[in-house]
Coordinates of C-alpha atoms and ligand atoms in Angstrom, one line a residue:
M4 CA 38.8 1.2 48.3
R5 CA 41.4 0.0 45.9
S6 CA 45.1 -0.2 47.0
I7 CA 47.5 1.4 44.5
S8 CA 51.2 2.3 44.1
I9 CA 52.8 4.8 41.7
F10 CA 56.3 4.1 40.5
G11 CA 57.9 7.2 39.0
A12 CA 55.3 9.4 40.8
T13 CA 57.5 12.6 40.4
G14 CA 57.6 12.3 36.6
S15 CA 55.3 13.5 33.9
V16 CA 53.1 10.4 33.8
G17 CA 53.4 10.0 37.6
Q18 CA 52.1 13.5 38.3
N19 CA 49.2 13.1 35.9
T20 CA 48.4 9.9 37.8
V21 CA 48.5 11.8 41.1
S22 CA 46.1 14.4 39.8
I23 CA 43.6 11.8 38.6
I24 CA 43.7 10.1 42.0
Q25 CA 43.2 13.5 43.7
H26 CA 40.1 14.0 41.5
N27 CA 38.5 11.0 43.2
R28 CA 40.6 10.8 46.4
N29 CA 38.3 8.6 48.5
A30 CA 38.3 5.7 46.0
F31 CA 42.0 4.9 46.6
D32 CA 44.3 3.7 49.4
V33 CA 47.8 4.7 48.3
H34 CA 50.5 2.3 49.3
A35 CA 53.9 3.4 47.7
V36 CA 55.0 6.4 45.8
T37 CA 58.5 6.5 44.3
G38 CA 60.9 8.9 42.6
A39 CA 64.6 9.4 42.1
K40 CA 66.1 12.9 42.3
N41 CA 63.1 15.2 42.9
I42 CA 62.8 14.7 46.7
E43 CA 60.8 17.8 47.3
K44 CA 58.1 16.7 44.8
L45 CA 58.1 13.1 46.2
A46 CA 57.6 14.3 49.7
E47 CA 54.8 16.6 48.6
I48 CA 53.0 13.7 46.7
A49 CA 53.5 11.3 49.6
V50 CA 51.8 13.8 52.0
A51 CA 49.1 14.8 49.5
L52 CA 48.1 11.2 48.9
N53 CA 48.7 10.0 52.5
A54 CA 50.9 7.2 51.1
K55 CA 52.2 4.5 53.5
L56 CA 55.6 4.4 51.9
A57 CA 57.9 6.8 49.9
V58 CA 60.9 5.5 48.1
T59 CA 63.7 7.2 46.3
S60 CA 65.9 5.1 44.1
E61 CA 68.8 7.3 45.0
I62 CA 70.4 6.1 48.2
S63 CA 72.3 9.5 48.7
R64 CA 68.9 11.3 49.0
L65 CA 67.6 9.2 51.9
D66 CA 68.4 11.8 54.6
D67 CA 66.6 14.6 52.6
L68 CA 63.5 12.5 52.1
Q69 CA 63.5 11.4 55.8
S70 CA 63.8 15.0 57.0
R71 CA 61.0 16.2 54.8
L72 CA 58.6 13.4 55.9
K73 CA 59.5 13.5 59.6
G74 CA 56.5 13.2 61.8
T75 CA 54.1 12.3 59.0
G76 CA 54.1 8.6 59.8
I77 CA 55.0 7.8 56.2
A78 CA 57.7 5.1 56.0
V79 CA 60.8 6.2 54.0
Q80 CA 63.2 4.0 52.0
A81 CA 66.0 4.5 49.5
G82 CA 68.0 2.6 46.9
R83 CA 67.3 0.2 44.0
D84 CA 66.6 -2.8 46.3
A85 CA 64.0 -0.7 48.2
L86 CA 62.4 0.3 45.0
L87 CA 62.1 -3.3 43.8
S88 CA 60.9 -4.4 47.2
A89 CA 58.1 -1.8 47.1
A90 CA 57.2 -3.0 43.6
A91 CA 56.9 -6.5 45.1
D92 CA 54.3 -5.3 47.7
P93 CA 50.9 -6.6 46.5
V94 CA 48.4 -3.9 45.6
D95 CA 45.2 -3.9 43.5
W96 CA 46.8 -1.6 40.9
A97 CA 50.3 -0.3 40.3
I98 CA 51.6 2.0 37.5
S99 CA 55.1 1.6 36.2
A100 CA 56.1 5.1 35.1
V101 CA 59.8 5.0 35.8
V102 CA 61.7 6.3 32.7
G103 CA 64.0 4.1 30.7
F104 CA 65.5 0.7 31.0
A105 CA 65.4 1.1 34.9
G106 CA 61.7 0.5 34.6
L107 CA 61.8 -3.0 33.3
E108 CA 62.6 -4.7 36.6
V109 CA 60.0 -2.5 38.4
S110 CA 57.4 -3.7 35.9
L111 CA 58.5 -7.4 36.3
K112 CA 58.2 -7.1 40.1
I113 CA 54.8 -5.6 39.9
A114 CA 53.8 -8.3 37.4
E115 CA 55.0 -11.0 39.8
N116 CA 53.0 -9.7 42.7
G117 CA 50.3 -7.3 41.6
K118 CA 46.8 -7.7 40.3
T119 CA 46.9 -5.1 37.7
L120 CA 50.0 -3.6 36.1
A121 CA 49.3 -0.3 34.3
L122 CA 52.3 0.1 32.0
A123 CA 53.7 3.5 30.9
N124 CA 57.3 2.3 30.7
K125 CA 57.5 1.2 27.1
E126 CA 61.1 0.0 27.6
S127 CA 59.6 -2.9 29.6
L128 CA 57.9 -4.3 26.4
V129 CA 60.7 -3.3 24.0
C130 CA 63.4 -5.1 26.1
G131 CA 61.5 -7.7 27.9
G132 CA 58.1 -8.2 26.2
A133 CA 58.1 -12.0 26.2
L134 CA 59.4 -12.1 29.8
L135 CA 56.8 -9.6 31.0
H136 CA 53.9 -11.5 29.3
E137 CA 55.1 -14.8 30.8
T138 CA 55.4 -13.2 34.3
C139 CA 51.9 -11.8 34.0
K140 CA 50.5 -15.1 32.8
C141 CA 52.1 -17.1 35.7
A142 CA 50.9 -14.6 38.4
G143 CA 47.5 -13.9 36.8
T144 CA 48.3 -10.2 36.5
T145 CA 46.3 -8.0 34.1
L146 CA 48.6 -5.9 31.9
L147 CA 47.0 -2.6 30.8
P148 CA 48.7 -0.1 28.4
V149 CA 49.1 3.5 29.4
D150 CA 51.0 4.8 26.4
S151 CA 48.3 6.9 24.6
E152 CA 48.7 5.0 21.2
H153 CA 48.5 1.6 22.9
S154 CA 45.6 2.7 25.0
A155 CA 43.9 3.8 21.8
I156 CA 44.6 0.4 20.1
F157 CA 43.4 -1.4 23.2
Q158 CA 40.2 0.6 23.2
A159 CA 39.7 0.0 19.5
L160 CA 40.2 -3.8 20.0
N161 CA 37.6 -4.0 22.8
G162 CA 35.3 -6.9 21.9
E163 CA 37.1 -7.5 18.5
D164 CA 38.8 -10.6 17.3
I165 CA 42.5 -9.9 17.0
N166 CA 42.7 -12.3 14.0
R167 CA 40.4 -9.9 12.1
V168 CA 42.9 -7.0 12.4
E169 CA 44.4 -6.0 9.0
R170 CA 46.6 -3.2 10.3
V171 CA 47.3 -0.9 13.1
I172 CA 48.0 2.8 12.3
L173 CA 50.0 4.5 14.9
T174 CA 49.7 8.3 14.8
A175 CA 52.7 10.6 15.4
S176 CA 52.6 14.3 15.8
G177 CA 55.8 14.8 13.9
G178 CA 57.3 16.6 16.8
P179 CA 59.1 19.9 16.7
F180 CA 61.1 19.1 13.5
L181 CA 58.1 18.0 11.3
N182 CA 58.8 20.8 8.8
S183 CA 62.6 21.2 9.5
T184 CA 65.2 20.5 6.9
I185 CA 67.8 17.8 7.4
E186 CA 70.5 20.6 7.9
E187 CA 68.4 22.2 10.6
M188 CA 67.9 18.9 12.3
A189 CA 71.6 18.2 12.2
H190 CA 72.3 21.3 14.2
A191 CA 69.3 21.0 16.6
T192 CA 70.0 21.6 20.3
P193 CA 68.6 19.5 23.2
E194 CA 66.3 22.5 24.1
Q195 CA 64.9 22.6 20.6
A196 CA 64.4 18.9 20.5
A197 CA 62.6 18.8 23.9
D198 CA 60.1 21.5 22.8
H199 CA 57.2 19.3 21.8
P200 CA 54.4 21.1 20.0
N201 CA 51.4 19.2 21.5
W202 CA 52.3 16.9 24.4
S203 CA 53.7 17.9 27.8
M204 CA 56.1 15.0 28.7
G205 CA 59.4 14.2 30.4
Q206 CA 62.6 15.5 28.7
R207 CA 63.8 12.2 27.4
I208 CA 60.5 11.0 25.8
S209 CA 60.1 14.5 24.3
I210 CA 63.5 14.3 22.5
D211 CA 62.7 10.7 21.5
S212 CA 59.5 12.1 19.9
A213 CA 61.5 14.7 18.0
S214 CA 63.7 12.0 16.5
M215 CA 60.8 9.5 16.2
F216 CA 62.7 7.1 18.3
N217 CA 59.6 7.2 20.5
K218 CA 57.4 6.2 17.6
A219 CA 60.0 3.5 16.7
M220 CA 59.8 2.2 20.3
E221 CA 56.0 2.2 20.0
I222 CA 56.1 0.1 16.9
I223 CA 57.9 -2.6 18.8
E224 CA 55.7 -2.0 21.8
T225 CA 52.6 -2.6 19.6
K226 CA 54.1 -5.9 18.4
E227 CA 54.9 -7.1 21.9
L228 CA 51.7 -6.0 23.5
F229 CA 49.2 -7.2 20.9
G230 CA 51.1 -9.8 19.0
I231 CA 50.7 -7.9 15.8
S232 CA 53.5 -8.4 13.3
G233 CA 55.7 -5.5 12.2
G234 CA 54.4 -5.6 8.6
K235 CA 50.9 -4.8 9.8
I236 CA 52.0 -1.7 11.8
D237 CA 52.0 1.6 10.0
V238 CA 52.9 5.1 11.1
V239 CA 51.1 8.2 9.9
I240 CA 51.9 11.8 10.8
H241 CA 48.9 13.5 12.4
P242 CA 50.1 17.0 13.6
Q243 CA 47.0 17.7 15.8
S244 CA 47.4 14.6 18.0
I245 CA 43.7 14.3 18.3
I246 CA 43.4 10.7 17.0
H247 CA 45.7 8.7 19.3
S248 CA 45.9 5.7 17.0
M249 CA 43.6 3.4 14.8
V250 CA 42.9 -0.2 14.0
G251 CA 41.9 -1.3 10.6
F252 CA 39.9 -4.6 10.2
K253 CA 39.4 -7.2 7.5
D254 CA 36.1 -5.5 6.3
G255 CA 38.0 -2.3 5.6
A256 CA 36.5 -0.5 8.7
I257 CA 38.9 1.6 10.8
I258 CA 38.2 2.3 14.5
A259 CA 40.0 5.5 15.7
Q260 CA 40.2 6.6 19.3
M261 CA 40.1 10.4 19.8
G262 CA 40.6 12.7 22.7
P263 CA 42.5 15.8 23.9
T264 CA 46.3 15.7 24.1
D265 CA 46.2 14.9 27.7
M266 CA 47.8 11.7 29.2
C267 CA 45.1 11.7 31.9
G268 CA 42.8 10.1 29.3
A269 CA 45.0 7.0 28.8
I270 CA 46.0 6.9 32.5
G271 CA 42.4 7.2 33.7
Y272 CA 41.3 4.5 31.3
A273 CA 43.8 2.1 32.8
L274 CA 43.0 3.2 36.3
Y275 CA 39.3 2.6 36.1
W276 CA 39.2 -0.2 33.5
P277 CA 36.9 -1.9 32.6
V278 CA 34.6 1.0 33.7
R279 CA 34.8 4.5 32.2
T280 CA 34.8 7.3 34.8
D281 CA 35.3 11.1 34.7
T282 CA 38.9 11.9 35.4
G283 CA 38.5 15.7 34.8
V284 CA 40.0 15.7 31.3
D285 CA 38.8 18.4 28.9
R286 CA 36.2 17.4 26.3
L287 CA 36.9 17.8 22.6
D288 CA 35.2 20.8 21.1
F289 CA 34.4 20.0 17.4
S290 CA 33.3 23.6 16.7
K291 CA 36.9 24.6 17.4
L292 CA 38.6 21.6 15.6
S293 CA 38.8 23.0 12.1
Q294 CA 40.7 20.1 10.5
L295 CA 42.6 16.8 11.1
D296 CA 45.7 16.4 8.8
F297 CA 47.5 13.3 7.9
Q298 CA 50.8 12.7 5.9
P299 CA 53.3 9.9 5.6
A300 CA 56.4 9.9 7.8
D301 CA 59.6 11.0 6.0
M302 CA 61.9 8.0 6.3
D303 CA 65.0 10.0 5.3
R304 CA 64.7 12.5 8.1
F305 CA 63.3 10.0 10.6
P306 CA 65.4 6.8 10.1
A307 CA 64.5 5.5 13.6
I308 CA 61.3 3.8 12.2
A309 CA 63.3 1.6 9.8
I310 CA 65.8 0.7 12.5
A311 CA 62.9 -0.5 14.7
H312 CA 61.6 -2.7 11.9
D313 CA 65.1 -4.1 11.5
A314 CA 65.3 -4.8 15.2
M315 CA 61.9 -6.5 15.1
K316 CA 63.1 -8.8 12.3
R317 CA 66.2 -9.7 14.3
G318 CA 64.0 -10.5 17.4
G319 CA 65.5 -11.8 20.6
L320 CA 67.8 -9.3 22.3
A321 CA 67.6 -6.8 19.4
G322 CA 64.9 -4.7 21.2
T323 CA 67.1 -4.4 24.3
V324 CA 70.1 -3.4 22.1
F325 CA 68.0 -0.9 20.2
N326 CA 66.8 0.7 23.4
A327 CA 70.1 0.7 25.2
A328 CA 71.9 2.2 22.2
K329 CA 69.2 4.8 21.9
E330 CA 69.4 5.7 25.6
Q331 CA 73.2 6.0 25.4
C332 CA 73.0 8.2 22.3
L333 CA 70.5 10.4 24.1
D334 CA 72.9 10.9 27.0
L335 CA 75.6 11.8 24.5
F336 CA 73.2 14.2 22.7
L337 CA 72.2 15.8 26.0
D338 CA 75.9 16.3 26.8
R339 CA 76.2 18.0 23.4
S340 CA 78.9 15.4 22.5
I341 CA 77.0 14.3 19.4
G342 CA 74.5 15.9 17.0
F343 CA 70.8 15.1 16.8
L344 CA 71.1 13.0 13.6
D345 CA 74.2 11.2 14.9
M346 CA 71.9 9.3 17.3
A347 CA 70.2 7.3 14.5
D348 CA 73.5 6.5 12.9
L349 CA 75.0 5.1 16.1
V350 CA 71.9 3.2 17.0
N351 CA 71.7 1.7 13.5
E352 CA 75.4 0.6 13.6
T353 CA 74.9 -1.0 17.1
V354 CA 71.8 -2.9 16.1
Q355 CA 73.6 -4.1 12.9
S356 CA 76.5 -5.3 15.0
L357 CA 74.3 -7.4 17.3
E358 CA 75.9 -10.6 15.9
N359 CA 79.2 -9.5 17.6
F360 CA 77.4 -10.0 20.9
G361 CA 75.4 -13.0 19.9
N362 CA 71.6 -12.8 19.6
C363 CA 69.3 -15.2 21.4
D364 CA 65.9 -15.2 23.1
A365 CA 65.3 -12.4 25.6
D366 CA 64.0 -14.9 28.1
S367 CA 65.9 -13.9 31.3
M368 CA 66.9 -10.7 33.1
D369 CA 70.5 -11.8 33.0
K370 CA 70.6 -12.0 29.2
I371 CA 68.8 -8.7 28.9
L372 CA 71.1 -6.9 31.3
K373 CA 74.2 -8.2 29.6
S374 CA 73.0 -7.2 26.1
D375 CA 72.0 -3.8 27.5
T376 CA 75.5 -3.2 28.9
W377 CA 77.1 -4.5 25.7
A378 CA 75.1 -2.0 23.5
R379 CA 75.8 1.0 25.8
E380 CA 79.6 0.1 25.7
Y381 CA 79.4 -0.4 21.9
V382 CA 77.9 3.0 21.3
L383 CA 80.7 4.6 23.5
K384 CA 83.3 2.6 21.5
L385 CA 81.9 3.9 18.2
F386 CA 81.8 7.4 19.6
K387 CA 85.4 7.3 20.8
M388 CA 86.6 5.9 17.4
S389 CA 84.8 8.7 15.5
N390 CA 86.5 11.3 17.7
K391 CA 90.1 10.0 17.3
Ligands
NDP425 P1 59.9 11.6 33.5 O1 61.3 11.7 33.2 O2 59.0 12.8 33.6 O3 59.8 10.8 34.9 C1 60.5 9.6 35.2 C2 60.2 9.1 36.6 O4 61.1 8.1 36.9 C3 60.4 10.2 37.7 O5 59.6 9.9 38.8 C4 61.9 9.9 38.1 O6 62.3 10.4 39.3 C5 62.0 8.4 38.0 N1 63.3 7.9 37.7 C6 64.2 8.4 36.9 N2 65.3 7.5 36.9 C7 65.0 6.5 37.7 C8 65.7 5.3 38.1 N3 66.9 5.1 37.6 N4 65.1 4.5 39.0 C9 63.9 4.8 39.5 N5 63.2 5.9 39.1 C10 63.7 6.7 38.3 O7 59.3 10.5 32.5 P2 57.9 10.4 31.9 O8 56.8 10.4 32.9 O9 57.8 11.2 30.7 O10 57.9 8.9 31.3 C11 57.9 7.7 32.1 C12 57.7 6.5 31.3 O11 56.5 6.5 30.6 C13 58.8 6.4 30.1 O12 59.1 5.1 29.9 C14 58.1 7.0 28.9 O13 58.6 6.5 27.7 C15 56.6 6.5 29.2 N6 55.6 7.4 28.6 C16 55.6 8.7 28.9 C17 54.6 9.5 28.4 C18 54.5 11.0 28.8 O14 53.5 11.6 28.4 N7 55.4 11.5 29.5 C19 53.6 9.0 27.5 C20 53.7 7.6 27.2 C21 54.7 6.8 27.8 P3 62.7 12.0 39.6 O15 61.9 12.9 38.7 O16 62.4 12.2 41.0 O17 64.2 12.1 39.3
MG426 MG1 53.0 7.4 23.0

């Protein structure tokens, strides 16, 4: 039996992970499951998986979790320190599926102590790619991608020489605003932006998909994960989301990975790697797949992609600043304080102003945290100035 932990178990990726484990329940010994606000779901998962430990990152919710798990024998803890301590508990496999920047330290703790880190939290690579690789290297931890595009690239690269890669083609569905005008996008509400046509995901990543900030993050994630330069990473709109991404090689061949739009495919690949096992995902039915479409991404309506390339050129702390500004703008958009398109303007201005903070290598958590705080405050300063 393999020992495993699930960080962010109550979220979209987390719950998909739970369902895969339930599909093959006897193969796993579940150590920790964690969440934040959704205590009812966390308790339900802890009981269903017979976990040893349930942790909420929210200290104020400890009593609630304790009362729900009373008499089960499952240990209960709360708070950020408890979360990081659970991440430091050695297990055979742990998934980092906390949302946002909060996931970086969780990933680093797993990397320090775990055998295999299955990484859904893309912010870990965007903000701390070099640090995470170094930590994995020192501890001998295997890092496996869970993001569907990066799982696809990883699968396409299996047995290939990375030096023979000509380009990587990330596919993007185009999200709910693929065919919207710029005026329609300017007035989009959080509800419209979160309404993804193909993928069922958490609210924040769904809105990031609508603005293509998600794809922009994935460009940086590709560079950090595989060491492929930004100039070799293309984005193509593929509305059906059947091809999860592709790798083009020096001989002109392209290897594409296909599957249903179900995160269980990528999560299951990371869970059973290097072996392929049935996780219960649907099979593609080619008799029903009438066509696969492709079109270039519209850089005017989706400026996030160009901002990501700029951040990659700047290097160092630019990834952290890009992500922090994007997270802060998303909060402002969710509050209805700014419009959908304002997010890209504010993120761009913040990345452009990185020199005010001072760029340097993102080689310590201290530097990353400080630049994250600076970028969030900078966005708020710009927002207040524009409202004077
Ligand atoms: P969700 O918002 O659905 O879930 C996030 C999880 O993190 C929940 O368990 C939530 O707890 C927990 N959480 C929230 N804030 C904190 C915090 N401050 N500290 C600790 N835990 C916290 O997110 P997703 O599952 O959609 O995404 C998770 C990560 O995976 C993101 O980085 C995302 O970009 C990435 N990803 C997601 C994909 C998807 O299909 N959803 C695909 C590829 C990558 P609670 O719910 O109890 O509040
Ligand atoms: Mg993705």
